[in-house]
XYZ file of C-alpha atoms in Angstrom:
420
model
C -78.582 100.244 -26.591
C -78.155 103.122 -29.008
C -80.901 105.375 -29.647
C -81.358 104.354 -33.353
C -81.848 100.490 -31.955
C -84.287 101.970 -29.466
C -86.219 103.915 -32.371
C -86.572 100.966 -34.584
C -87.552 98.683 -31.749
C -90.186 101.030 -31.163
C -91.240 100.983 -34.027
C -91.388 97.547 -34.278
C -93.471 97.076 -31.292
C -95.508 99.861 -32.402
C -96.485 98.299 -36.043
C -97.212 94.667 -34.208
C -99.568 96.929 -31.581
C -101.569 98.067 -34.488
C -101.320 94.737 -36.962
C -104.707 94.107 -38.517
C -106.310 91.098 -37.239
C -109.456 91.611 -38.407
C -111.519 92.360 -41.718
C -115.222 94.197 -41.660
C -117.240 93.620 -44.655
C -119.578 96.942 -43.889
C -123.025 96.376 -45.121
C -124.166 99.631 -44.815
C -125.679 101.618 -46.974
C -123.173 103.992 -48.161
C -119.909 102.061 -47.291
C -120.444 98.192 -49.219
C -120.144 98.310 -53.060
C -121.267 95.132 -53.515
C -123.772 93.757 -50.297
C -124.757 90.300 -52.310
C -121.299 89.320 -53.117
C -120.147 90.276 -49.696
C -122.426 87.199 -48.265
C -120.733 85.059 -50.640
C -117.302 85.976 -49.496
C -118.681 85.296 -45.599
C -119.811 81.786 -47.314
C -116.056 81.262 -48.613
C -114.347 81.788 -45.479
C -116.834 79.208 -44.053
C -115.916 77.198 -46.813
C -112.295 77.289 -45.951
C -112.697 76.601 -42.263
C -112.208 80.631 -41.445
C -114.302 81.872 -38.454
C -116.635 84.575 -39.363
C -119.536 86.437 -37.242
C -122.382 88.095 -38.230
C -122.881 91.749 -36.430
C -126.402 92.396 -35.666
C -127.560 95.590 -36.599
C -123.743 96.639 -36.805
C -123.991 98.679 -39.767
C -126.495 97.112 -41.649
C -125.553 93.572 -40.458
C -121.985 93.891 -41.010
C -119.634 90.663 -41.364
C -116.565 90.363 -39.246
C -113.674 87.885 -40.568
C -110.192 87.128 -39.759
C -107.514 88.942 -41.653
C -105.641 86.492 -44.355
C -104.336 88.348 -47.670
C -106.381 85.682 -49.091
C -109.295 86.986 -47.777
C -108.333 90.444 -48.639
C -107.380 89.173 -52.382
C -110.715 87.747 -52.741
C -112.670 90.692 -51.568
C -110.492 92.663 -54.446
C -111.279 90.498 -57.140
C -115.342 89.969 -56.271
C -115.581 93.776 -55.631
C -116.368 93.542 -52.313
C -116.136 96.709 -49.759
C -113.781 95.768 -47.001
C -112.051 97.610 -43.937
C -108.851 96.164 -41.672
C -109.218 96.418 -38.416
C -106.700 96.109 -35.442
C -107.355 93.653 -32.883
C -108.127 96.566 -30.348
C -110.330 98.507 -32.895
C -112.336 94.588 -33.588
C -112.823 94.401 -29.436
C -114.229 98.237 -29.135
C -116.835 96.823 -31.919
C -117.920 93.599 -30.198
C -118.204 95.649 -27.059
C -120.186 97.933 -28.478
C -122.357 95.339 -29.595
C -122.441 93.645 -26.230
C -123.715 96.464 -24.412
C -127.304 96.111 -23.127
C -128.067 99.374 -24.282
C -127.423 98.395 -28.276
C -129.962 96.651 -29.971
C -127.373 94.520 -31.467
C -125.909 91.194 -31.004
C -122.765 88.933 -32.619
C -123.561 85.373 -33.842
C -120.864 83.084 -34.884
C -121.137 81.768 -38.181
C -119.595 77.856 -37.957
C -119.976 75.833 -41.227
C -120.645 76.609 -44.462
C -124.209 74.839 -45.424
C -124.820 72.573 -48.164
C -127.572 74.195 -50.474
C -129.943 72.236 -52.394
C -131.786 74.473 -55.344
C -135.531 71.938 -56.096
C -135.215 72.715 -59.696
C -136.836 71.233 -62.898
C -134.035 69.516 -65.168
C -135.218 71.692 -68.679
C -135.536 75.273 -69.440
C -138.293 76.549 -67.477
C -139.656 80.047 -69.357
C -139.094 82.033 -66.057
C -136.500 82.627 -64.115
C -135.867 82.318 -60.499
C -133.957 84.931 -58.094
C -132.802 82.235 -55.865
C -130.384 80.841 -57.896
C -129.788 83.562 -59.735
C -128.462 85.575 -56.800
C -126.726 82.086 -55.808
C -124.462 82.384 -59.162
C -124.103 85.443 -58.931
C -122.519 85.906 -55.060
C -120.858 82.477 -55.909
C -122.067 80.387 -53.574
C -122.104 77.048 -55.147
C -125.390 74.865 -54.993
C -126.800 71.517 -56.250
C -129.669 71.636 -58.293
C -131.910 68.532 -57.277
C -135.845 67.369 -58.544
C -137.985 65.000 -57.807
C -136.077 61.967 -58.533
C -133.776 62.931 -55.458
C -135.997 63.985 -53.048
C -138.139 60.623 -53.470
C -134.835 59.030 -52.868
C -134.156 60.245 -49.678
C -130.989 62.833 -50.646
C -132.670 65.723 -49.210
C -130.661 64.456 -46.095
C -127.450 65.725 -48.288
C -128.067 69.097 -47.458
C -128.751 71.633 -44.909
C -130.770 74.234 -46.609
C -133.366 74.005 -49.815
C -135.123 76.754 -51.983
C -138.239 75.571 -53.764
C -138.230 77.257 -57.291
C -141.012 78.521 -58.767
C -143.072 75.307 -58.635
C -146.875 73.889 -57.841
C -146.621 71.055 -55.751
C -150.991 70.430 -56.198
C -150.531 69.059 -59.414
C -152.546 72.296 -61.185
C -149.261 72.961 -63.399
C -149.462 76.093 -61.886
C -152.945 77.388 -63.208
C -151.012 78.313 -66.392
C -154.086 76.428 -68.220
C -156.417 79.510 -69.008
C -153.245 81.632 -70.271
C -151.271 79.050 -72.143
C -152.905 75.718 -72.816
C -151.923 75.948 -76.858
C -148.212 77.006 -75.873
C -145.274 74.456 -76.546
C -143.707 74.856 -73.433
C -146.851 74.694 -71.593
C -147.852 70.653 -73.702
C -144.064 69.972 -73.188
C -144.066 70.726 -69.572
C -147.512 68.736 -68.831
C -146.042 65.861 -70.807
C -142.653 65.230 -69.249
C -144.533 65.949 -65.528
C -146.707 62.776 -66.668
C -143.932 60.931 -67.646
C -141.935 61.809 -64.764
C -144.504 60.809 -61.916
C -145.156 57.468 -63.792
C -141.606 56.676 -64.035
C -142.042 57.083 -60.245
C -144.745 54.914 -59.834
C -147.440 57.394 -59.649
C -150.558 57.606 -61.717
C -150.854 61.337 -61.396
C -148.615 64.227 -60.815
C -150.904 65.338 -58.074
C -150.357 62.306 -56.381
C -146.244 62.300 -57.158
C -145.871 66.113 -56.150
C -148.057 65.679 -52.782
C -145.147 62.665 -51.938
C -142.507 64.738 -52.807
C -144.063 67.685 -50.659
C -144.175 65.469 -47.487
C -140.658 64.347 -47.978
C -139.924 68.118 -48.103
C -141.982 68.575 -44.984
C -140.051 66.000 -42.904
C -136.803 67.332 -44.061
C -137.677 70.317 -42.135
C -139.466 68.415 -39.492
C -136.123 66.641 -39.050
C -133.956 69.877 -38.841
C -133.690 71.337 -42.328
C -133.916 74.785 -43.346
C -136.400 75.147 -46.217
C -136.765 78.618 -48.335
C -140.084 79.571 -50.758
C -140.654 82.274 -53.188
C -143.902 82.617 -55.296
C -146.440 79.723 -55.952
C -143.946 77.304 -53.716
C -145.469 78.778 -50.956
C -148.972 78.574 -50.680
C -148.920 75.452 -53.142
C -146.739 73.821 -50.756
C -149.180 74.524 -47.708
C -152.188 73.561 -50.405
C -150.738 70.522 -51.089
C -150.345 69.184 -47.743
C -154.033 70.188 -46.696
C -155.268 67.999 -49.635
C -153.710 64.901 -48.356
C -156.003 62.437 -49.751
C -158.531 64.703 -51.587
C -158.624 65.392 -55.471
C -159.042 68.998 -55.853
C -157.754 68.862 -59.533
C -159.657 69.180 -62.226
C -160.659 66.646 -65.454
C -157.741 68.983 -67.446
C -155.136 68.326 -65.118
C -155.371 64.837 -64.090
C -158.588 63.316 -66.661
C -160.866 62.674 -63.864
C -163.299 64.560 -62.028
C -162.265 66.789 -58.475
C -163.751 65.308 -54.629
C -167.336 66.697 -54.465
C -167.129 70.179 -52.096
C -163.544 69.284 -51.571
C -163.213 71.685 -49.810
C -164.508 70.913 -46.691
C -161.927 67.965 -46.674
C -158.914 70.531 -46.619
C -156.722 69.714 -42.999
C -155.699 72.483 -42.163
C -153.397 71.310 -39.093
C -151.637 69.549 -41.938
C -150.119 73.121 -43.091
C -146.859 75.134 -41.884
C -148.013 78.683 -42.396
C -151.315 79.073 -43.612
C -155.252 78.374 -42.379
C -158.500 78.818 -43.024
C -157.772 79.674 -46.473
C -160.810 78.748 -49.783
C -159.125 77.097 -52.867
C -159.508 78.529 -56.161
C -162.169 75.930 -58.143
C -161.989 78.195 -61.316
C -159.712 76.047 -63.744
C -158.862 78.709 -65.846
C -157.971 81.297 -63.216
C -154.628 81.925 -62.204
C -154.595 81.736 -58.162
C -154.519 78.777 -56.123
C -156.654 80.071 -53.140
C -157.168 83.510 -51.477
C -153.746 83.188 -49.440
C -152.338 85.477 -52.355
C -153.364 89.498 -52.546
C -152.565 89.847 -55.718
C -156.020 90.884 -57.176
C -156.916 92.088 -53.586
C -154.040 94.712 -53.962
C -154.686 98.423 -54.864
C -151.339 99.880 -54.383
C -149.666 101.636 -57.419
C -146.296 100.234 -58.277
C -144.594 103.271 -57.329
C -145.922 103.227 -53.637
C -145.698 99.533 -53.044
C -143.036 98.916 -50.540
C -142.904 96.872 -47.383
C -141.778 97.307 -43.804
C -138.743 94.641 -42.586
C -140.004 94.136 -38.377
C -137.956 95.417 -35.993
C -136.933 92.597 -33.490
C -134.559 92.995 -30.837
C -131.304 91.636 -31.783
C -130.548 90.003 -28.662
C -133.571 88.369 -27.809
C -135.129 87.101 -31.174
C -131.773 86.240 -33.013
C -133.466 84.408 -35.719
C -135.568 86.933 -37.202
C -133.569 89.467 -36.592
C -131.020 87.371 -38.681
C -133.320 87.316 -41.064
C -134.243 91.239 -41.594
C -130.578 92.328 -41.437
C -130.759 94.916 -44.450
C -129.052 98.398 -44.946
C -132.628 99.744 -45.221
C -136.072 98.403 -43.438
C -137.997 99.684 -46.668
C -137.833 97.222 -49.598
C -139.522 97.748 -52.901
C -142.549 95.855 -53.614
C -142.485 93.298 -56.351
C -145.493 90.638 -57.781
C -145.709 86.709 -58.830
C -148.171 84.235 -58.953
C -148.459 84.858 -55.430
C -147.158 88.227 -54.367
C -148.022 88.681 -51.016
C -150.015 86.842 -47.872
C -153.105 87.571 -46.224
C -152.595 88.368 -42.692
C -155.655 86.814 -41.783
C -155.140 83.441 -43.157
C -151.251 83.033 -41.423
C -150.972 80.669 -38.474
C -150.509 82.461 -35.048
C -147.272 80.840 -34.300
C -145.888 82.000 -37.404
C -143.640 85.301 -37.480
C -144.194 87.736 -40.054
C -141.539 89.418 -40.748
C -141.997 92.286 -43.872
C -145.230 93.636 -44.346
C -147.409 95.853 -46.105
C -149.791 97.378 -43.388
C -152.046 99.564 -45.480
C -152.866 96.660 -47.692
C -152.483 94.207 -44.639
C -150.406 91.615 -46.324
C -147.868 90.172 -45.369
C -145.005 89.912 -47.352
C -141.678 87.597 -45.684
C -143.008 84.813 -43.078
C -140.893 82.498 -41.022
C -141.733 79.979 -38.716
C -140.485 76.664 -37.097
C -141.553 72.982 -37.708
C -140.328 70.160 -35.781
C -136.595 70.740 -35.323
C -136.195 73.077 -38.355
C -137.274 75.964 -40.095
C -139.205 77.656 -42.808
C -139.261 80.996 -44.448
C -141.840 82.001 -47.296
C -141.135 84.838 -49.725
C -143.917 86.447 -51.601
C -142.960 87.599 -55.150
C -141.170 86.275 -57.827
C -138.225 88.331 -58.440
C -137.195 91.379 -56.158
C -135.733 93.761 -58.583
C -138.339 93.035 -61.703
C -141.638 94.529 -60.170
C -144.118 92.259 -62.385
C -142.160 89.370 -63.727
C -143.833 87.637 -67.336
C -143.387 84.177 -68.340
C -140.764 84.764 -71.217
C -138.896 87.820 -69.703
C -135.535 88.052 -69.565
C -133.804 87.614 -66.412
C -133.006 90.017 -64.173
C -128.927 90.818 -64.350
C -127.891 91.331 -60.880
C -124.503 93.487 -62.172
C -126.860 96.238 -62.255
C -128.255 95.482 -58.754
C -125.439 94.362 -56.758
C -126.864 96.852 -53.598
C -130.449 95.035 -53.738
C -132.366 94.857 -50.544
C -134.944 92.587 -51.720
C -132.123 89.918 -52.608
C -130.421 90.483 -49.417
C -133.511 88.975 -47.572
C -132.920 85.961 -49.576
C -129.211 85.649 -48.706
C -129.713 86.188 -45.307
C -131.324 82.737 -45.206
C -128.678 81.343 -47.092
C -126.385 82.021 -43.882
C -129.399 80.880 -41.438
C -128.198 77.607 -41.137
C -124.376 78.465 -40.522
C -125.407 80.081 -37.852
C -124.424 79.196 -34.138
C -128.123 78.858 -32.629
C -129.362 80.533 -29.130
C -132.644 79.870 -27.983
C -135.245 82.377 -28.872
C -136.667 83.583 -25.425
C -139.669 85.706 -26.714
């Protein structure tokens, strides 16, 4: 064989040795443009029957994907940060990560899940970060309302966000603020209309049903997601099984005398112990929220993600992967939880500790899971009914909406059992 065969056959060999086989979506700090979109490309190649993995603590939580020039295409055109890897260079990684010495760990992403967005049908005068940061990573969702919970389709779907919502039938103590307002008769009058078209005689009484058929969804293996007043109104709502703790305004009758010593509390998933707010005209639900119990300036209100050990509590450390474990601070209805009044088996997961609230829960019901969220929208600090919604261009690096995608991906994931 002549030397010039030899060379080119070396060559040959040579450029197969080092072929990438792999593609890293970094999500570190300084390496990934564009960290939301990047979960939405993970969710594509789910989509399209590609194995992915998610690396632990690799680098911020870095995604590791097969190499396909349609992967790479797509990464071009969303903007997202990518690297090719050789086959050798992708096994020096996941060894890395597999040493006992590296709080890190790979979990293999399988399916793509089938989101459900619990959404009101009109223009609500607020916006909601879920689905906003949804459209814009381009992970496609269903928007679904009461009419398709009460029929059973929650079993459709995999994972559900509650919007911004009050499942006790208050219509979210917006009474004292905007009674007189359009959208505030409007909404109050198509909730009435709705819950009798359901055969329900009071919204209360329609919102408490759909509630419990949220509650066995996740009893049953679903993953459910709250921001906001979903949370503790959720948890509320449940307790009051069978109590009326709304007022003439809301519902034209008169509350349960001292309802609240009927409150269950063993009826909740996160929260106990916990006095309801009788004050009509006050906008809080119960002292769960630290909203008016918080004295932190907005430009020193941040919260600590947990550090959990990556191989041993997979799920929340699945849940706190972030390029940075200090996330700015942002308000809602209900901005934050009060340490004292979450459930012992429930994980917190971001906190405040000088104001000690607790800011990202999670916990397990049944065969599924929850997470709760406090806050309304992660990159507008104090969030107004009528504001303009938050454009994510300008925030495609936002840790606060990272926490909210990592959820997304939960459910994809292949599960191990948590041993702590």
């Amino acid at each position: 064989m002549s030397f010039k065969k030899v060379l080119l056959l070396s060559l040959f060999l040579l450029s197969s040795m080092v072929r990438a086989n792999f593609i890293l979506l970094p999500m570190d700090e300084t390496t990934q443009k564009n960290h939301l979109k990047a979960y939405g490309i993970t969710y594509w190649c789910l989509d399209k029957k590609y194995k992915a993995s998610w690396l632990l603590n690799y680098r911020g939580g870095s995604f590791l994907l097969p190499d396909a020039p349609e992967i790479r295409k797509e990464c071009q055109i969303r903007g997202v940060s990518f690297e090719v890897l050789s086959d050798g260079e992708a096994n020096q990684i996941l060894n890395e990560i597999s040493s006992p010495s590296q709080n890190m760990e790979t979990v293999v992403l399988e399916k793509a899940p089938k989101i459900a967005v619990y959404t009101p049908k009109g223009k609500q005068p607020w916006d909601d970060a879920v689905t906003m940061v949804l459209t814009y990573a381009e992970i496609p969702f269903t928007p679904i309302y009461d009419e398709e919970v009460l029929s059973d389709q929650l079993i459709l779907y995999d994972w559900l966000h509650l919007h911004h919502e009050d499942f006790s039938g208050q219509y979210g103590k917006f009474y004292g603020a905007y009674r007189n307002s359009p959208w505030y008769i409007e909404d109050k009058k198509n909730a009435e209309a709705l819950a009798a078209k359901l055969g329900y005689s009071k919204v209360s009484q329609e919102k408490l049903a759909v509630a419990k058929k949220i509650r066995d969804f996740v009893i049953g293996g679903g993953f459910m997601f709250a921001m906001c007043s979903a949370t503790d109104s959720f948890d509320i709502a449940l307790s009051a099984e069978g109590v009326d703790i709304c007022e003439p305004m809301f519902d034209g009758d008169d509350s349960t005398p001292n309802y609240q010593s009927h409150i269950d509390y063993t009826k909740t998933f996160a929260f106990k112990d916990f006095i309801l707010d009788r004050r009509p005209d006050h906008y809080e639900f119960s002292d769960i929220d630290m909203t008016e119990k918080r004295k932190i300036p907005m430009e020193k209100d941040y919260f600590t993600l947990m550090d959990f050990s990556a191989k041993w509590d997979v799920i929340p450390a699945m849940l706190c992967q972030n390029h940075t474990s200090l996330v700015k601070g942002f308000m809602g209805q209900t901005t934050a939880f009060d340490r004292s009044l979450i459930k012992s088996n429930v994980l917190v997961l971001g906190e405040n500790e000088l104001n000690e609230e607790a800011r990202y829960i999670h916990g397990q019901k049944g065969k599924g899971f929850f997470t709760f969220y406090g806050g309304h929208d992660p990159e507008d600090y104090q969030h107004r009914v009528g504001d303009e919604p938050t454009v994510l261009e300008l925030h495609p690096n936002s840790p606060g909406f990272r926490l909210i995608l990592n959820n997304v991906l939960f459910p994809a994931a292949k599960k191990k059992k948590q041993k702590t």
